[in-house]
Short mmCIF file of C-alpha atoms in Angstrom, two decimals:
data_model
loop_
_atom_site.label_atom_id
_atom_site.label_comp_id
_atom_site.label_asym_id
_atom_site.label_seq_id
_atom_site.Cartn_x
_atom_site.Cartn_y
_atom_site.Cartn_z
CA UNK A 2 0.00 0.00 0.00
CA UNK A 3 1.22 3.49 -0.84
CA UNK A 4 2.59 5.41 2.14
CA UNK A 5 2.97 9.12 2.88
CA UNK A 6 6.57 9.64 4.02
CA UNK A 7 8.98 12.25 5.24
CA UNK A 8 12.64 11.34 4.68
CA UNK A 9 16.02 12.92 5.29
CA UNK A 10 14.45 16.03 6.78
CA UNK A 11 17.14 17.90 8.69
CA UNK A 12 16.38 19.58 12.01
CA UNK A 13 18.42 21.69 14.38
CA UNK A 14 18.84 20.67 18.02
CA UNK A 15 16.19 23.24 18.92
CA UNK A 16 13.72 21.83 16.40
CA UNK A 17 13.97 24.16 13.40
CA UNK A 18 14.00 22.88 9.82
CA UNK A 19 15.51 25.94 8.13
CA UNK A 20 17.37 29.05 9.10
CA UNK A 21 15.54 32.37 9.48
CA UNK A 22 15.23 34.98 6.71
CA UNK A 23 14.99 32.71 3.67
CA UNK A 24 15.78 34.61 0.48
CA UNK A 25 17.12 34.13 -3.03
CA UNK A 26 20.62 34.55 -1.60
CA UNK A 27 19.90 32.23 1.37
CA UNK A 28 17.51 29.53 0.09
CA UNK A 29 17.95 27.50 3.30
CA UNK A 30 17.79 30.59 5.52
CA UNK A 31 20.64 32.10 7.51
CA UNK A 32 22.64 29.21 8.99
CA UNK A 33 20.43 26.64 7.27
CA UNK A 34 23.15 24.86 5.24
CA UNK A 35 24.75 23.63 8.46
CA UNK A 36 21.70 21.42 9.05
CA UNK A 37 22.49 19.39 5.95
CA UNK A 38 26.19 18.74 6.47
CA UNK A 39 25.42 15.07 7.14
CA UNK A 40 23.73 14.74 3.73
CA UNK A 41 26.06 16.78 1.53
CA UNK A 42 28.91 14.32 2.05
CA UNK A 43 26.96 11.16 1.15
CA UNK A 44 27.22 9.36 -2.18
CA UNK A 45 23.50 9.78 -2.80
CA UNK A 46 23.48 13.55 -2.46
CA UNK A 47 26.76 14.07 -4.28
CA UNK A 48 25.39 12.07 -7.22
CA UNK A 49 22.22 14.16 -7.11
CA UNK A 50 24.32 17.28 -7.65
CA UNK A 51 26.41 15.72 -10.42
CA UNK A 52 29.44 15.00 -8.24
CA UNK A 53 31.44 11.82 -7.85
CA UNK A 54 32.47 9.90 -4.73
CA UNK A 55 31.00 10.47 -1.30
CA UNK A 56 30.82 8.84 2.10
CA UNK A 57 29.27 5.45 2.84
CA UNK A 58 27.95 4.29 6.19
CA UNK A 59 24.87 5.18 8.23
CA UNK A 60 24.35 8.68 6.81
CA UNK A 61 24.50 7.30 3.27
CA UNK A 62 22.15 4.45 4.16
CA UNK A 63 19.48 6.91 5.31
CA UNK A 64 20.08 9.16 2.30
CA UNK A 65 19.68 6.24 -0.11
CA UNK A 66 16.56 4.96 1.66
CA UNK A 67 14.95 8.36 1.27
CA UNK A 68 14.65 7.94 -2.52
CA UNK A 69 13.48 4.33 -2.61
CA UNK A 70 9.99 3.62 -3.99
CA UNK A 71 9.02 7.30 -4.31
CA UNK A 72 6.42 7.89 -7.01
CA UNK A 73 5.49 11.51 -6.27
CA UNK A 74 6.43 14.43 -4.01
CA UNK A 75 4.51 17.13 -2.15
CA UNK A 76 6.19 20.46 -1.40
CA UNK A 77 5.10 23.60 0.38
CA UNK A 78 5.42 26.72 -1.72
CA UNK A 79 8.46 28.00 0.20
CA UNK A 80 10.29 24.81 -0.79
CA UNK A 81 9.73 25.73 -4.42
CA UNK A 82 11.06 29.27 -4.24
CA UNK A 83 11.28 32.64 -2.48
CA UNK A 84 8.34 34.29 -4.30
CA UNK A 85 5.33 35.19 -2.15
CA UNK A 86 1.84 36.19 -3.25
CA UNK A 87 0.72 36.15 -6.87
CA UNK A 88 3.11 34.67 -9.41
CA UNK A 89 4.51 37.72 -11.25
CA UNK A 90 5.27 35.62 -14.35
CA UNK A 91 6.33 32.09 -15.31
CA UNK A 92 10.09 32.66 -15.15
CA UNK A 93 10.73 31.06 -11.74
CA UNK A 94 10.91 27.28 -12.07
CA UNK A 95 12.43 26.27 -8.72
CA UNK A 96 15.79 26.38 -6.97
CA UNK A 97 17.34 23.51 -8.91
CA UNK A 98 17.84 24.52 -12.54
CA UNK A 99 16.49 22.66 -15.55
CA UNK A 100 16.82 19.16 -14.05
CA UNK A 101 15.40 19.11 -10.49
CA UNK A 102 16.24 16.18 -8.18
CA UNK A 103 12.67 14.80 -7.98
CA UNK A 104 12.26 12.98 -11.35
CA UNK A 105 8.57 12.26 -10.68
CA UNK A 106 5.38 14.37 -10.49
CA UNK A 107 5.81 16.98 -7.73
CA UNK A 108 2.83 18.80 -6.23
CA UNK A 109 3.38 22.30 -4.86
CA UNK A 110 0.91 23.71 -2.32
CA UNK A 111 -0.02 27.31 -3.08
CA UNK A 112 -2.92 29.75 -2.91
CA UNK A 113 -2.26 31.02 -6.42
CA UNK A 114 -3.00 29.17 -9.66
CA UNK A 115 -0.25 28.33 -12.10
CA UNK A 116 0.02 25.95 -15.04
CA UNK A 117 2.13 22.80 -14.60
CA UNK A 118 5.82 23.04 -15.48
CA UNK A 119 7.46 20.12 -17.27
CA UNK A 120 11.18 19.93 -16.43
CA UNK A 121 14.03 17.73 -17.57
CA UNK A 122 14.54 14.32 -15.97
CA UNK A 123 10.90 13.44 -15.40
CA UNK A 124 9.91 16.18 -12.93
CA UNK A 125 6.61 17.95 -13.52
CA UNK A 126 5.64 20.65 -11.03
CA UNK A 127 1.87 20.74 -10.47
CA UNK A 128 0.41 23.58 -8.41
CA UNK A 129 -2.40 22.70 -5.98
CA UNK A 130 -4.64 25.48 -4.66
CA UNK A 131 -7.28 23.47 -2.79
CA UNK A 132 -5.33 22.16 0.18
CA UNK A 133 -3.32 19.27 1.54
CA UNK A 134 -5.96 16.58 1.06
CA UNK A 135 -6.33 17.38 -2.63
CA UNK A 136 -2.56 17.41 -3.05
CA UNK A 137 -2.29 13.99 -1.40
CA UNK A 138 -5.10 12.55 -3.54
CA UNK A 139 -3.45 13.82 -6.73
CA UNK A 140 0.01 12.70 -5.64
CA UNK A 141 -1.16 9.18 -4.79
CA UNK A 142 -2.87 8.88 -8.17
CA UNK A 143 0.30 10.04 -9.92
CA UNK A 144 2.50 7.72 -7.83
CA UNK A 145 0.75 4.61 -9.25
CA UNK A 146 1.10 2.55 -6.09
CA UNK A 147 4.47 3.88 -5.00
CA UNK A 148 4.95 6.09 -1.94
CA UNK A 149 4.45 9.84 -1.75
CA UNK A 150 7.22 11.84 -0.10
CA UNK A 151 6.59 15.16 1.65
CA UNK A 152 9.68 17.30 1.12
CA UNK A 153 8.69 20.08 3.51
CA UNK A 154 8.76 22.70 4.69
CA UNK A 155 7.86 22.68 8.34
CA UNK A 156 4.33 24.05 7.90
CA UNK A 157 3.45 21.44 5.30
CA UNK A 158 4.75 18.54 7.40
CA UNK A 159 2.91 19.84 10.49
CA UNK A 160 -0.37 20.01 8.58
CA UNK A 161 -0.08 16.39 7.47
CA UNK A 162 0.94 15.29 10.98
CA UNK A 163 -2.04 17.06 12.52
CA UNK A 164 -4.30 15.11 10.18
CA UNK A 165 -2.51 11.84 11.10
CA UNK A 166 -1.71 11.28 7.44
CA UNK A 167 2.05 10.73 7.58
CA UNK A 168 2.94 7.05 7.95
CA UNK A 169 6.73 7.24 8.38
CA UNK A 170 8.96 10.19 9.20
CA UNK A 171 12.78 10.22 9.25
CA UNK A 172 14.41 13.34 10.70
CA UNK A 173 18.16 13.93 10.92
CA UNK A 174 18.93 16.06 13.96
CA UNK A 175 22.13 18.02 13.37
CA UNK A 176 24.29 19.40 16.21
CA UNK A 177 23.35 22.98 15.32
CA UNK A 178 21.29 25.63 17.13
CA UNK A 179 19.32 28.10 14.99
CA UNK A 180 17.43 30.01 17.69
CA UNK A 181 14.39 30.90 15.64
CA UNK A 182 12.31 29.92 12.64
CA UNK A 183 9.49 27.38 12.28
CA UNK A 184 9.60 24.60 14.86
CA UNK A 185 8.49 21.15 13.74
CA UNK A 186 7.07 19.78 16.98
CA UNK A 187 6.01 22.91 18.92
CA UNK A 188 2.44 22.43 20.13
CA UNK A 189 2.04 18.99 18.54
CA UNK A 190 1.05 16.14 20.86
CA UNK A 191 2.74 13.40 18.85
CA UNK A 192 1.73 10.64 21.27
CA UNK A 193 -1.91 11.66 21.13
CA UNK A 194 -1.68 11.78 17.34
CA UNK A 195 -0.58 8.14 17.44
CA UNK A 196 3.13 8.39 16.64
CA UNK A 197 6.06 6.60 18.24
CA UNK A 198 9.82 6.41 17.76
CA UNK A 199 10.81 3.20 16.00
CA UNK A 200 14.52 3.77 15.28
CA UNK A 201 17.39 5.94 16.46
CA UNK A 202 20.95 5.91 15.15
CA UNK A 203 23.66 8.48 15.86
CA UNK A 204 26.63 9.41 13.68
CA UNK A 205 29.25 12.14 14.00
CA UNK A 206 27.10 14.51 11.94
CA UNK A 207 23.49 13.70 12.88
CA UNK A 208 21.15 11.65 15.00
CA UNK A 209 18.74 9.82 12.72
CA UNK A 210 15.29 9.29 14.23
CA UNK A 211 12.44 7.37 12.58
CA UNK A 212 8.91 8.05 13.78
CA UNK A 213 6.00 5.86 12.68
CA UNK A 214 2.28 6.02 13.08
CA UNK A 215 1.25 3.28 15.48
#
């Protein structure tokens, strides 16, 4: 059965998933790149950015697992770009250039309509204006039995958690403090929502925690 998953989502020690003040110059927010140090050195992520080599071991294992059996993605609008409000034109097509790392249909939550964008490598960005349930329904149909991966950001993941829709969630907690931003777990009663920790593995660069719906 198709699952709704979160994988390889980096968090700071104080629970933030991106640095503050996201902008075109700082797509991960101020201090945000430090959250992903564990991932940038792995073979999986180096290959994704057209680089050779990379580390093996636990960090790589989790990175590789994150792309297995994914048939569609869901992203919040801030994960797609820094533009807010109405789309001024069709020039912005994401942070990643002509060949984004998704390679499957990718559904972007937004309040503003926009035609789908077909990119190189199999990625098509589809813009969903009628909420998280519609995005999930469309993503599952596009995934053809494979899993749907929620790429973030924090607000999008929290909405799916609050509706008890996420089946598995892997977060990589980096030894970094950000101080402010959007906090993943603030105000969420994860136990009452039916979630429990099923796996925990620490490396020099991150503590990998897997949370599943009971």
